Amino acid sequence: MILVTGGAGFIGSNFVLNWIAQHQEPVLNVDALTYAGNLKNLESVRDSPRYLFAHADVADRTLIGKLLAKHPPRAIIHFAAESHVDRSILGPDAFVQTNVIGTFHLLDETTRYWRALPEARKREFRFLHVSTDEVYGSLGPGDPAFRETTSYAPNSPYAASKAASDHMVRAYHHTYGLPTLTTHCSNNYGPYQFPEKLIPLMTHNALNGKPLPVYGDGRQVRDWLHVSDHCAALERVLESGQVGQTYNIGGRHEVENIAVVKTLCGLLDEMSPRLNRDPYASLITYVTDRPGHDRRYAIDCGKIERELQWTPTESFESGLRMTLRWYLDNAQWVRSVVSGEYRAWVERNDPSLVSVS
Ligand code: NAD
């Protein structure tokens, strides 16, 4: 089986759903269910004999050790993290705890587990660490896009904590030989994204007639990738990536935040017009910029394209349209996340839950 951490979050749940749909190999999802973890995302697979869930913190090494012994995986895909930059500015502690200490404990327990494997399984084992392009810092308008060799220059507590975790992964490969792979992906969007991130937040606010708050002048540039393309890239890296290597993953679609919001508004005008027929863009309001807001991220994903023959299949326009369709069709999911109602749901007995005692 494979073990996925953070599988109840946005990208993790997309990965798990996709995995169960496409593979016979079981998945063990290890998630602490923070505010960002939502088992409702996985409702459609929870009765599958190929899906298991363990409610556990990756920083709890005793529990992680027990899980590895009881459900020995051939690979670990490590998504679990605190992932929201704004939250990292307000409270960096949780970011250090999960992203740095949590990754360290997970790596250490994984190494102990991996060392005891028979030779053939040891050779095949992989630890795939899912990281971000934010570790590379901010680019000027004419700077070349981030490559795997670009120096680290993290600017937010989130980016710094991810950078620290990347360094630990690298060190565990070089020092102990753990077969690791690291990926750096640009901004993801798609179904099941918590409505605190740009696209679901703007969609939710727009549909509820609320202001659409754009930071600063809105001209910060990001690269966007549909989550299904990210998951496909991770699978490619897992199966064919070279041990010890890092791979940048991006959508080759650089766009200013304000343009994302305007495109989204235009699509909503067409897909779900307002009752008064006013354009959604009239709700845009500019708000004080985030402190230390990085100006531009751009990712050069030539290495994964060349070496692993991966390219994104979804254009931003088609991916955004699909995503808005999903949010329009899943208003109940959004309501339950916004109201926090999904937390109560999680308290109920979940048949996929494995015992870790
Ligand atoms: P998310 O915030 O939606 O989900 C994180 C998940 O991790 C949640 O299910 C949460 O409950 C779980 N978690 C948090 N702390 C934990 C802990 N201590 N132990 C176990 N589980 C814990 O995040 P996401 O957007 O799905 O991102 C997943 C990964 O991808 C992160 O590592 C993030 O840095 C990386 N990434 C995200 C993006 C993006 O655009 N969202 C882009 C590049 C990389």
Tab-separated table of C-alpha atoms and ligand atoms in Angstrom:
chain	number	residue	atom	x	y	z
A	1	MET	CA	0.000	0.000	0.000
A	2	ILE	CA	0.914	3.637	-0.150
A	3	LEU	CA	0.708	5.986	2.822
A	4	VAL	CA	-0.475	9.534	2.238
A	5	THR	CA	-0.175	12.224	4.914
A	6	GLY	CA	-2.608	15.154	4.821
A	7	GLY	CA	-5.000	13.206	2.592
A	8	ALA	CA	-8.029	15.053	3.997
A	9	GLY	CA	-6.746	18.415	2.741
A	10	PHE	CA	-7.232	19.999	-0.654
A	11	ILE	CA	-4.497	18.386	-2.756
A	12	GLY	CA	-4.249	15.239	-0.620
A	13	SER	CA	-7.942	14.403	-1.005
A	14	ASN	CA	-7.793	14.961	-4.766
A	15	PHE	CA	-4.774	12.645	-4.850
A	16	VAL	CA	-6.489	9.932	-2.761
A	17	LEU	CA	-9.739	10.058	-4.780
A	18	ASN	CA	-7.783	9.820	-7.994
A	19	TRP	CA	-5.603	7.000	-6.675
A	20	ILE	CA	-8.555	4.877	-5.550
A	21	ALA	CA	-10.249	5.452	-8.916
A	22	GLN	CA	-7.191	4.431	-10.922
A	23	HIS	CA	-5.260	1.855	-8.879
A	24	GLN	CA	-5.899	-1.393	-7.077
A	25	GLU	CA	-3.234	-0.630	-4.471
A	26	PRO	CA	-4.686	0.470	-1.090
A	27	VAL	CA	-4.067	3.894	0.475
A	28	LEU	CA	-3.627	4.682	4.135
A	29	ASN	CA	-4.484	8.328	4.785
A	30	VAL	CA	-2.803	9.758	7.903
A	31	ASP	CA	-4.268	13.124	8.840
A	32	ALA	CA	-4.524	15.152	12.052
A	33	LEU	CA	-7.756	16.791	10.798
A	34	THR	CA	-6.830	20.386	11.488
A	35	TYR	CA	-9.284	23.084	10.328
A	36	ALA	CA	-8.062	22.305	6.762
A	37	GLY	CA	-8.680	18.552	6.924
A	38	ASN	CA	-12.155	17.482	5.883
A	39	LEU	CA	-13.134	13.813	5.693
A	40	LYS	CA	-16.260	14.815	3.765
A	41	ASN	CA	-13.953	15.208	0.766
A	42	LEU	CA	-13.385	11.461	0.946
A	43	GLU	CA	-16.971	10.355	1.593
A	44	SER	CA	-17.156	8.617	-1.787
A	45	VAL	CA	-14.265	6.251	-0.963
A	46	ARG	CA	-14.657	5.725	2.762
A	47	ASP	CA	-16.392	2.336	2.319
A	48	SER	CA	-13.792	1.124	-0.145
A	49	PRO	CA	-11.722	-1.813	1.146
A	50	ARG	CA	-8.744	-0.032	-0.485
A	51	TYR	CA	-9.071	3.090	1.660
A	52	LEU	CA	-7.931	3.365	5.283
A	53	PHE	CA	-7.811	6.396	7.507
A	54	ALA	CA	-5.737	7.024	10.634
A	55	HIS	CA	-6.398	10.120	12.706
A	56	ALA	CA	-2.819	10.975	13.632
A	57	ASP	CA	-0.391	13.863	13.816
A	58	VAL	CA	2.765	13.364	11.737
A	59	ALA	CA	4.720	14.852	14.634
A	60	ASP	CA	3.574	12.009	16.910
A	61	ARG	CA	6.442	9.660	16.206
A	62	THR	CA	5.173	6.864	18.442
A	63	LEU	CA	1.904	6.699	16.523
A	64	ILE	CA	3.679	7.008	13.180
A	65	GLY	CA	6.031	4.161	14.163
A	66	LYS	CA	3.059	1.957	15.075
A	67	LEU	CA	1.253	2.775	11.838
A	68	LEU	CA	4.291	1.915	9.721
A	69	ALA	CA	4.659	-1.408	11.544
A	70	LYS	CA	0.977	-2.278	11.194
A	71	HIS	CA	0.428	-1.074	7.613
A	72	PRO	CA	3.833	-1.285	5.920
A	73	PRO	CA	3.790	1.030	2.880
A	74	ARG	CA	5.930	0.818	-0.261
A	75	ALA	CA	5.845	4.625	-0.496
A	76	ILE	CA	4.917	7.691	1.514
A	77	ILE	CA	3.535	10.832	-0.115
A	78	HIS	CA	3.864	13.646	2.390
A	79	PHE	CA	1.257	16.387	1.878
A	80	ALA	CA	0.500	17.183	5.532
A	81	ALA	CA	1.359	20.776	6.316
A	82	GLU	CA	0.068	24.065	7.526
A	83	SER	CA	-0.349	25.697	4.143
A	84	HIS	CA	-1.860	29.175	4.367
A	85	VAL	CA	0.572	32.115	4.167
A	86	ASP	CA	-1.783	34.568	5.940
A	87	ARG	CA	-2.173	32.174	8.869
A	88	SER	CA	1.615	31.785	9.054
A	89	ILE	CA	1.942	35.549	9.471
A	90	LEU	CA	-0.594	35.594	12.316
A	91	GLY	CA	0.707	32.453	14.047
A	92	PRO	CA	3.926	30.861	12.814
A	93	ASP	CA	4.142	28.316	15.686
A	94	ALA	CA	1.866	25.729	14.080
A	95	PHE	CA	3.909	26.001	10.876
A	96	VAL	CA	7.158	25.216	12.656
A	97	GLN	CA	5.475	22.431	14.616
A	98	THR	CA	3.919	20.597	11.651
A	99	ASN	CA	6.064	21.549	8.687
A	100	VAL	CA	9.442	21.369	10.408
A	101	ILE	CA	9.121	19.148	13.508
A	102	GLY	CA	6.360	17.027	11.976
A	103	THR	CA	8.355	16.377	8.808
A	104	PHE	CA	11.466	15.620	10.854
A	105	HIS	CA	9.656	13.075	13.046
A	106	LEU	CA	8.019	11.493	10.015
A	107	LEU	CA	11.379	11.255	8.240
A	108	ASP	CA	13.070	9.780	11.267
A	109	GLU	CA	10.416	7.116	11.850
A	110	THR	CA	10.336	6.373	8.114
A	111	THR	CA	14.101	5.877	8.079
A	112	ARG	CA	13.886	3.468	11.010
A	113	TYR	CA	11.136	1.553	9.184
A	114	TRP	CA	12.949	1.624	5.829
A	115	ARG	CA	16.228	0.321	7.270
A	116	ALA	CA	14.508	-2.799	8.553
A	117	LEU	CA	12.928	-3.666	5.185
A	118	PRO	CA	14.231	-6.616	3.141
A	119	GLU	CA	16.711	-5.453	0.434
A	120	ALA	CA	14.329	-5.595	-2.533
A	121	ARG	CA	11.591	-3.624	-0.742
A	122	LYS	CA	14.186	-1.216	0.583
A	123	ARG	CA	15.328	-0.452	-2.959
A	124	GLU	CA	11.792	0.134	-4.166
A	125	PHE	CA	10.683	2.317	-1.257
A	126	ARG	CA	10.083	6.056	-1.905
A	127	PHE	CA	9.444	9.076	0.306
A	128	LEU	CA	7.850	11.792	-1.819
A	129	HIS	CA	7.881	15.217	-0.177
A	130	VAL	CA	5.344	17.679	-1.594
A	131	SER	CA	6.761	21.187	-1.408
A	132	THR	CA	6.094	24.579	-2.912
A	133	ASP	CA	7.610	27.132	-5.283
A	134	GLU	CA	7.405	29.679	-2.442
A	135	VAL	CA	10.716	28.421	-0.997
A	136	TYR	CA	12.499	30.209	-3.878
A	137	GLY	CA	11.288	33.678	-2.832
A	138	SER	CA	10.125	36.480	-5.098
A	139	LEU	CA	11.046	37.362	-8.713
A	140	GLY	CA	11.293	40.710	-10.496
A	141	PRO	CA	9.290	41.200	-13.725
A	142	GLY	CA	12.118	40.145	-16.074
A	143	ASP	CA	13.783	37.471	-13.909
A	144	PRO	CA	14.001	33.918	-15.242
A	145	ALA	CA	11.539	31.444	-13.752
A	146	PHE	CA	12.532	29.261	-10.762
A	147	ARG	CA	14.558	26.194	-11.665
A	148	GLU	CA	15.435	23.269	-9.407
A	149	THR	CA	18.853	24.913	-8.959
A	150	THR	CA	17.498	28.335	-7.912
A	151	SER	CA	18.738	29.341	-4.443
A	152	TYR	CA	16.278	29.218	-1.596
A	153	ALA	CA	15.048	32.625	-0.382
A	154	PRO	CA	11.813	32.021	1.574
A	155	ASN	CA	10.049	35.208	2.662
A	156	SER	CA	7.050	34.133	4.759
A	157	PRO	CA	7.000	31.895	7.837
A	158	TYR	CA	5.089	29.378	5.684
A	159	ALA	CA	7.769	29.375	2.976
A	160	ALA	CA	10.567	29.238	5.571
A	161	SER	CA	8.984	26.253	7.322
A	162	LYS	CA	8.584	24.415	3.999
A	163	ALA	CA	12.189	25.277	3.102
A	164	ALA	CA	13.352	23.822	6.426
A	165	SER	CA	11.401	20.630	5.747
A	166	ASP	CA	12.936	20.388	2.255
A	167	HIS	CA	16.418	20.629	3.780
A	168	MET	CA	15.644	17.839	6.244
A	169	VAL	CA	14.407	15.634	3.396
A	170	ARG	CA	17.578	16.347	1.450
A	171	ALA	CA	19.720	15.606	4.506
A	172	TYR	CA	17.960	12.289	5.184
A	173	HIS	CA	18.709	11.223	1.636
A	174	HIS	CA	22.351	12.296	1.691
A	175	THR	CA	23.107	11.156	5.234
A	176	TYR	CA	21.081	7.965	5.616
A	177	GLY	CA	20.317	7.069	2.012
A	178	LEU	CA	16.531	7.332	2.414
A	179	PRO	CA	15.118	7.204	-1.152
A	180	THR	CA	13.486	10.622	-1.276
A	181	LEU	CA	11.923	12.720	-4.023
A	182	THR	CA	10.905	16.375	-3.633
A	183	THR	CA	8.515	18.415	-5.757
A	184	HIS	CA	7.970	22.181	-5.872
A	185	CYS	CA	4.603	23.134	-7.254
A	186	SER	CA	3.022	26.467	-8.096
A	187	ASN	CA	-0.469	27.617	-6.984
A	188	ASN	CA	-3.062	24.883	-7.255
A	189	TYR	CA	-6.783	25.316	-7.762
A	190	GLY	CA	-9.667	22.887	-8.175
A	191	PRO	CA	-12.361	21.078	-6.170
A	192	TYR	CA	-12.230	20.749	-2.361
A	193	GLN	CA	-10.001	23.799	-1.787
A	194	PHE	CA	-10.638	25.463	1.574
A	195	PRO	CA	-12.370	28.808	0.963
A	196	GLU	CA	-9.531	30.870	2.444
A	197	LYS	CA	-7.384	30.606	-0.718
A	198	LEU	CA	-7.812	33.044	-3.618
A	199	ILE	CA	-10.047	31.179	-6.083
A	200	PRO	CA	-12.517	29.515	-3.667
A	201	LEU	CA	-12.638	32.648	-1.495
A	202	MET	CA	-13.473	34.901	-4.432
A	203	THR	CA	-16.021	32.400	-5.742
A	204	HIS	CA	-17.721	32.071	-2.365
A	205	ASN	CA	-17.803	35.828	-1.771
A	206	ALA	CA	-19.017	36.577	-5.290
A	207	LEU	CA	-21.869	34.082	-5.084
A	208	ASN	CA	-22.885	35.593	-1.751
A	209	GLY	CA	-22.721	39.195	-2.974
A	210	LYS	CA	-19.801	39.992	-0.656
A	211	PRO	CA	-16.815	42.229	-1.506
A	212	LEU	CA	-13.938	40.545	-3.364
A	213	PRO	CA	-10.868	41.655	-1.373
A	214	VAL	CA	-7.772	42.005	-3.580
A	215	TYR	CA	-4.435	42.618	-1.826
A	216	GLY	CA	-2.534	45.828	-2.695
A	217	ASP	CA	-2.666	46.674	-6.392
A	218	GLY	CA	-3.531	43.065	-7.288
A	219	ARG	CA	-0.591	42.885	-9.664
A	220	GLN	CA	1.231	40.038	-7.872
A	221	VAL	CA	2.009	37.334	-10.422
A	222	ARG	CA	1.461	33.633	-9.756
A	223	ASP	CA	1.620	30.490	-11.868
A	224	TRP	CA	-1.556	28.359	-11.701
A	225	LEU	CA	-1.965	24.617	-12.063
A	226	HIS	CA	-5.144	22.564	-11.873
A	227	VAL	CA	-4.922	20.114	-8.971
A	228	SER	CA	-5.573	17.114	-11.269
A	229	ASP	CA	-2.417	18.015	-13.233
A	230	HIS	CA	-0.459	18.303	-9.981
A	231	CYS	CA	-1.666	14.863	-8.856
A	232	ALA	CA	-0.713	13.350	-12.234
A	233	ALA	CA	2.753	14.918	-11.924
A	234	LEU	CA	3.184	13.486	-8.417
A	235	GLU	CA	2.291	10.011	-9.652
A	236	ARG	CA	4.822	10.379	-12.454
A	237	VAL	CA	7.531	11.477	-10.020
A	238	LEU	CA	6.654	8.658	-7.627
A	239	GLU	CA	6.954	5.980	-10.289
A	240	SER	CA	9.785	7.314	-12.455
A	241	GLY	CA	11.550	10.124	-10.576
A	242	GLN	CA	15.233	9.727	-9.817
A	243	VAL	CA	15.910	9.165	-6.148
A	244	GLY	CA	17.369	12.223	-4.401
A	245	GLN	CA	16.142	14.583	-7.143
A	246	THR	CA	13.811	17.555	-6.981
A	247	TYR	CA	11.229	18.422	-9.646
A	248	ASN	CA	9.466	21.725	-10.291
A	249	ILE	CA	5.815	21.418	-11.307
A	250	GLY	CA	3.929	24.304	-12.904
A	251	GLY	CA	1.146	25.211	-15.279
A	252	ARG	CA	3.141	27.543	-17.543
A	253	HIS	CA	0.392	30.059	-16.850
A	254	GLU	CA	1.689	33.211	-15.162
A	255	VAL	CA	-1.035	35.702	-14.394
A	256	GLU	CA	-1.638	38.682	-12.103
A	257	ASN	CA	-3.997	38.073	-9.181
A	258	ILE	CA	-6.338	40.810	-10.386
A	259	ALA	CA	-6.581	39.106	-13.782
A	260	VAL	CA	-7.478	35.816	-12.062
A	261	VAL	CA	-10.260	37.570	-10.156
A	262	LYS	CA	-11.559	39.340	-13.272
A	263	THR	CA	-11.530	36.112	-15.320
A	264	LEU	CA	-13.356	34.334	-12.521
A	265	CYS	CA	-15.946	37.136	-12.362
A	266	GLY	CA	-16.458	36.986	-16.138
A	267	LEU	CA	-17.022	33.231	-16.036
A	268	LEU	CA	-19.479	33.560	-13.145
A	269	ASP	CA	-21.379	36.290	-15.039
A	270	GLU	CA	-21.919	33.675	-17.727
A	271	MET	CA	-22.427	30.580	-15.545
A	272	SER	CA	-24.463	32.053	-12.682
A	273	PRO	CA	-25.488	35.670	-13.401
A	274	ARG	CA	-26.434	37.881	-10.474
A	275	LEU	CA	-30.159	38.511	-10.013
A	276	ASN	CA	-29.673	42.250	-10.544
A	277	ARG	CA	-27.456	41.499	-13.599
A	278	ASP	CA	-24.591	43.610	-12.184
A	279	PRO	CA	-21.218	42.161	-13.162
A	280	TYR	CA	-19.462	40.288	-10.319
A	281	ALA	CA	-16.385	42.449	-10.988
A	282	SER	CA	-18.241	45.388	-9.404
A	283	LEU	CA	-17.659	43.616	-6.049
A	284	ILE	CA	-13.843	43.920	-6.351
A	285	THR	CA	-12.302	46.014	-3.539
A	286	TYR	CA	-8.616	46.667	-2.991
A	287	VAL	CA	-7.406	46.035	0.567
A	288	THR	CA	-4.102	46.701	2.406
A	289	ASP	CA	-1.410	44.404	1.051
A	290	ARG	CA	-0.180	41.369	2.984
A	291	PRO	CA	3.115	42.164	4.783
A	292	GLY	CA	6.122	40.975	2.752
A	293	HIS	CA	3.855	39.885	-0.118
A	294	ASP	CA	6.017	38.229	-2.794
A	295	ARG	CA	5.611	40.010	-6.115
A	296	ARG	CA	6.115	37.259	-8.631
A	297	TYR	CA	6.511	33.477	-8.745
A	298	ALA	CA	7.209	31.691	-12.004
A	299	ILE	CA	8.196	28.087	-12.402
A	300	ASP	CA	10.357	26.475	-15.037
A	301	CYS	CA	9.035	22.916	-15.244
A	302	GLY	CA	11.302	21.910	-18.143
A	303	LYS	CA	13.016	19.169	-16.116
A	304	ILE	CA	9.877	17.139	-15.356
A	305	GLU	CA	8.668	17.692	-18.940
A	306	ARG	CA	11.949	16.465	-20.415
A	307	GLU	CA	12.863	13.701	-18.006
A	308	LEU	CA	9.468	12.328	-16.999
A	309	GLN	CA	7.370	13.362	-20.016
A	310	TRP	CA	4.793	15.161	-17.876
A	311	THR	CA	2.920	18.219	-19.142
A	312	PRO	CA	-0.233	19.859	-17.784
A	313	THR	CA	-3.363	18.890	-19.683
A	314	GLU	CA	-5.721	21.581	-18.401
A	315	SER	CA	-5.510	25.192	-19.612
A	316	PHE	CA	-6.251	27.865	-16.999
A	317	GLU	CA	-9.465	28.819	-18.787
A	318	SER	CA	-10.762	25.213	-18.974
A	319	GLY	CA	-9.535	24.360	-15.463
A	320	LEU	CA	-11.119	27.457	-13.958
A	321	ARG	CA	-14.424	26.840	-15.716
A	322	MET	CA	-14.436	23.237	-14.426
A	323	THR	CA	-13.590	24.434	-10.913
A	324	LEU	CA	-16.354	27.046	-10.859
A	325	ARG	CA	-18.810	24.416	-12.125
A	326	TRP	CA	-17.755	22.207	-9.190
A	327	TYR	CA	-18.250	25.005	-6.645
A	328	LEU	CA	-21.648	25.871	-8.147
A	329	ASP	CA	-22.719	22.212	-8.016
A	330	ASN	CA	-21.335	21.660	-4.516
A	331	ALA	CA	-22.736	24.627	-2.626
A	332	GLN	CA	-23.508	22.317	0.324
A	333	TRP	CA	-19.813	21.357	0.633
A	334	VAL	CA	-18.850	25.034	0.729
A	335	ARG	CA	-21.607	25.825	3.273
A	336	SER	CA	-20.479	23.007	5.560
A	337	VAL	CA	-16.849	24.164	5.383
A	338	VAL	CA	-17.673	27.805	5.964
A	339	SER	CA	-19.986	27.000	8.890
A	340	GLY	CA	-17.555	24.471	10.376
A	341	GLU	CA	-20.372	21.880	10.289
A	342	TYR	CA	-17.992	19.280	8.786
A	343	ARG	CA	-16.149	19.161	12.122
A	344	ALA	CA	-19.196	17.655	13.863
A	345	TRP	CA	-19.524	15.152	11.026
A	346	VAL	CA	-15.951	14.039	11.621
A	347	GLU	CA	-16.782	13.158	15.231
A	348	ARG	CA	-19.070	10.393	13.984
A	349	ASN	CA	-17.689	6.915	13.624
A	350	ASP	CA	-15.936	6.545	10.275
A	351	PRO	CA	-15.739	2.969	8.928
A	352	SER	CA	-12.427	3.677	7.221
A	353	LEU	CA	-10.774	4.619	10.544
A	354	VAL	CA	-7.959	2.260	11.557
A	355	SER	CA	-6.932	1.765	15.136
A	356	VAL	CA	-3.446	3.000	15.926
A	357	SER	CA	-3.248	1.998	19.565
B	1	NAD	P1	-4.331	21.909	3.056
B	1	NAD	O1	-4.069	22.965	4.085
B	1	NAD	O2	-5.591	21.968	2.268
B	1	NAD	O3	-4.291	20.471	3.734
B	1	NAD	C1	-3.335	20.101	4.685
B	1	NAD	C2	-3.760	18.782	5.284
B	1	NAD	O4	-2.737	18.387	6.220
B	1	NAD	C3	-5.071	18.860	6.070
B	1	NAD	O5	-5.850	17.720	5.797
B	1	NAD	C4	-4.620	18.853	7.520
B	1	NAD	O6	-5.582	18.287	8.408
B	1	NAD	C5	-3.363	17.997	7.443
B	1	NAD	N1	-2.423	18.272	8.537
B	1	NAD	C6	-1.995	19.486	8.983
B	1	NAD	N2	-1.145	19.330	10.010
B	1	NAD	C7	-1.006	17.990	10.195
B	1	NAD	C8	-0.246	17.192	11.078
B	1	NAD	N3	0.538	17.749	12.015
B	1	NAD	N4	-0.321	15.842	10.980
B	1	NAD	C9	-1.125	15.256	10.050
B	1	NAD	N5	-1.896	15.970	9.200
B	1	NAD	C10	-1.825	17.309	9.264
B	1	NAD	O7	-3.049	21.935	2.125
B	1	NAD	P2	-2.948	21.706	0.546
B	1	NAD	O8	-3.235	22.981	-0.139
B	1	NAD	O9	-3.691	20.482	0.185
B	1	NAD	O10	-1.375	21.440	0.395
B	1	NAD	C11	-0.832	20.123	0.551
B	1	NAD	C12	0.669	20.195	0.418
B	1	NAD	O11	1.015	20.744	-0.851
B	1	NAD	C13	1.339	21.087	1.460
B	1	NAD	O12	2.505	20.460	1.886
B	1	NAD	C14	1.638	22.378	0.712
B	1	NAD	O13	2.780	23.011	1.231
B	1	NAD	C15	1.885	21.846	-0.689
B	1	NAD	N6	1.570	22.793	-1.780
B	1	NAD	C16	0.337	23.384	-1.857
B	1	NAD	C17	0.064	24.237	-2.917
B	1	NAD	C18	-1.295	24.873	-3.069
B	1	NAD	O14	-1.469	25.685	-3.991
B	1	NAD	N7	-2.277	24.545	-2.268
B	1	NAD	C19	1.047	24.499	-3.872
B	1	NAD	C20	2.297	23.882	-3.752
B	1	NAD	C21	2.537	23.019	-2.710
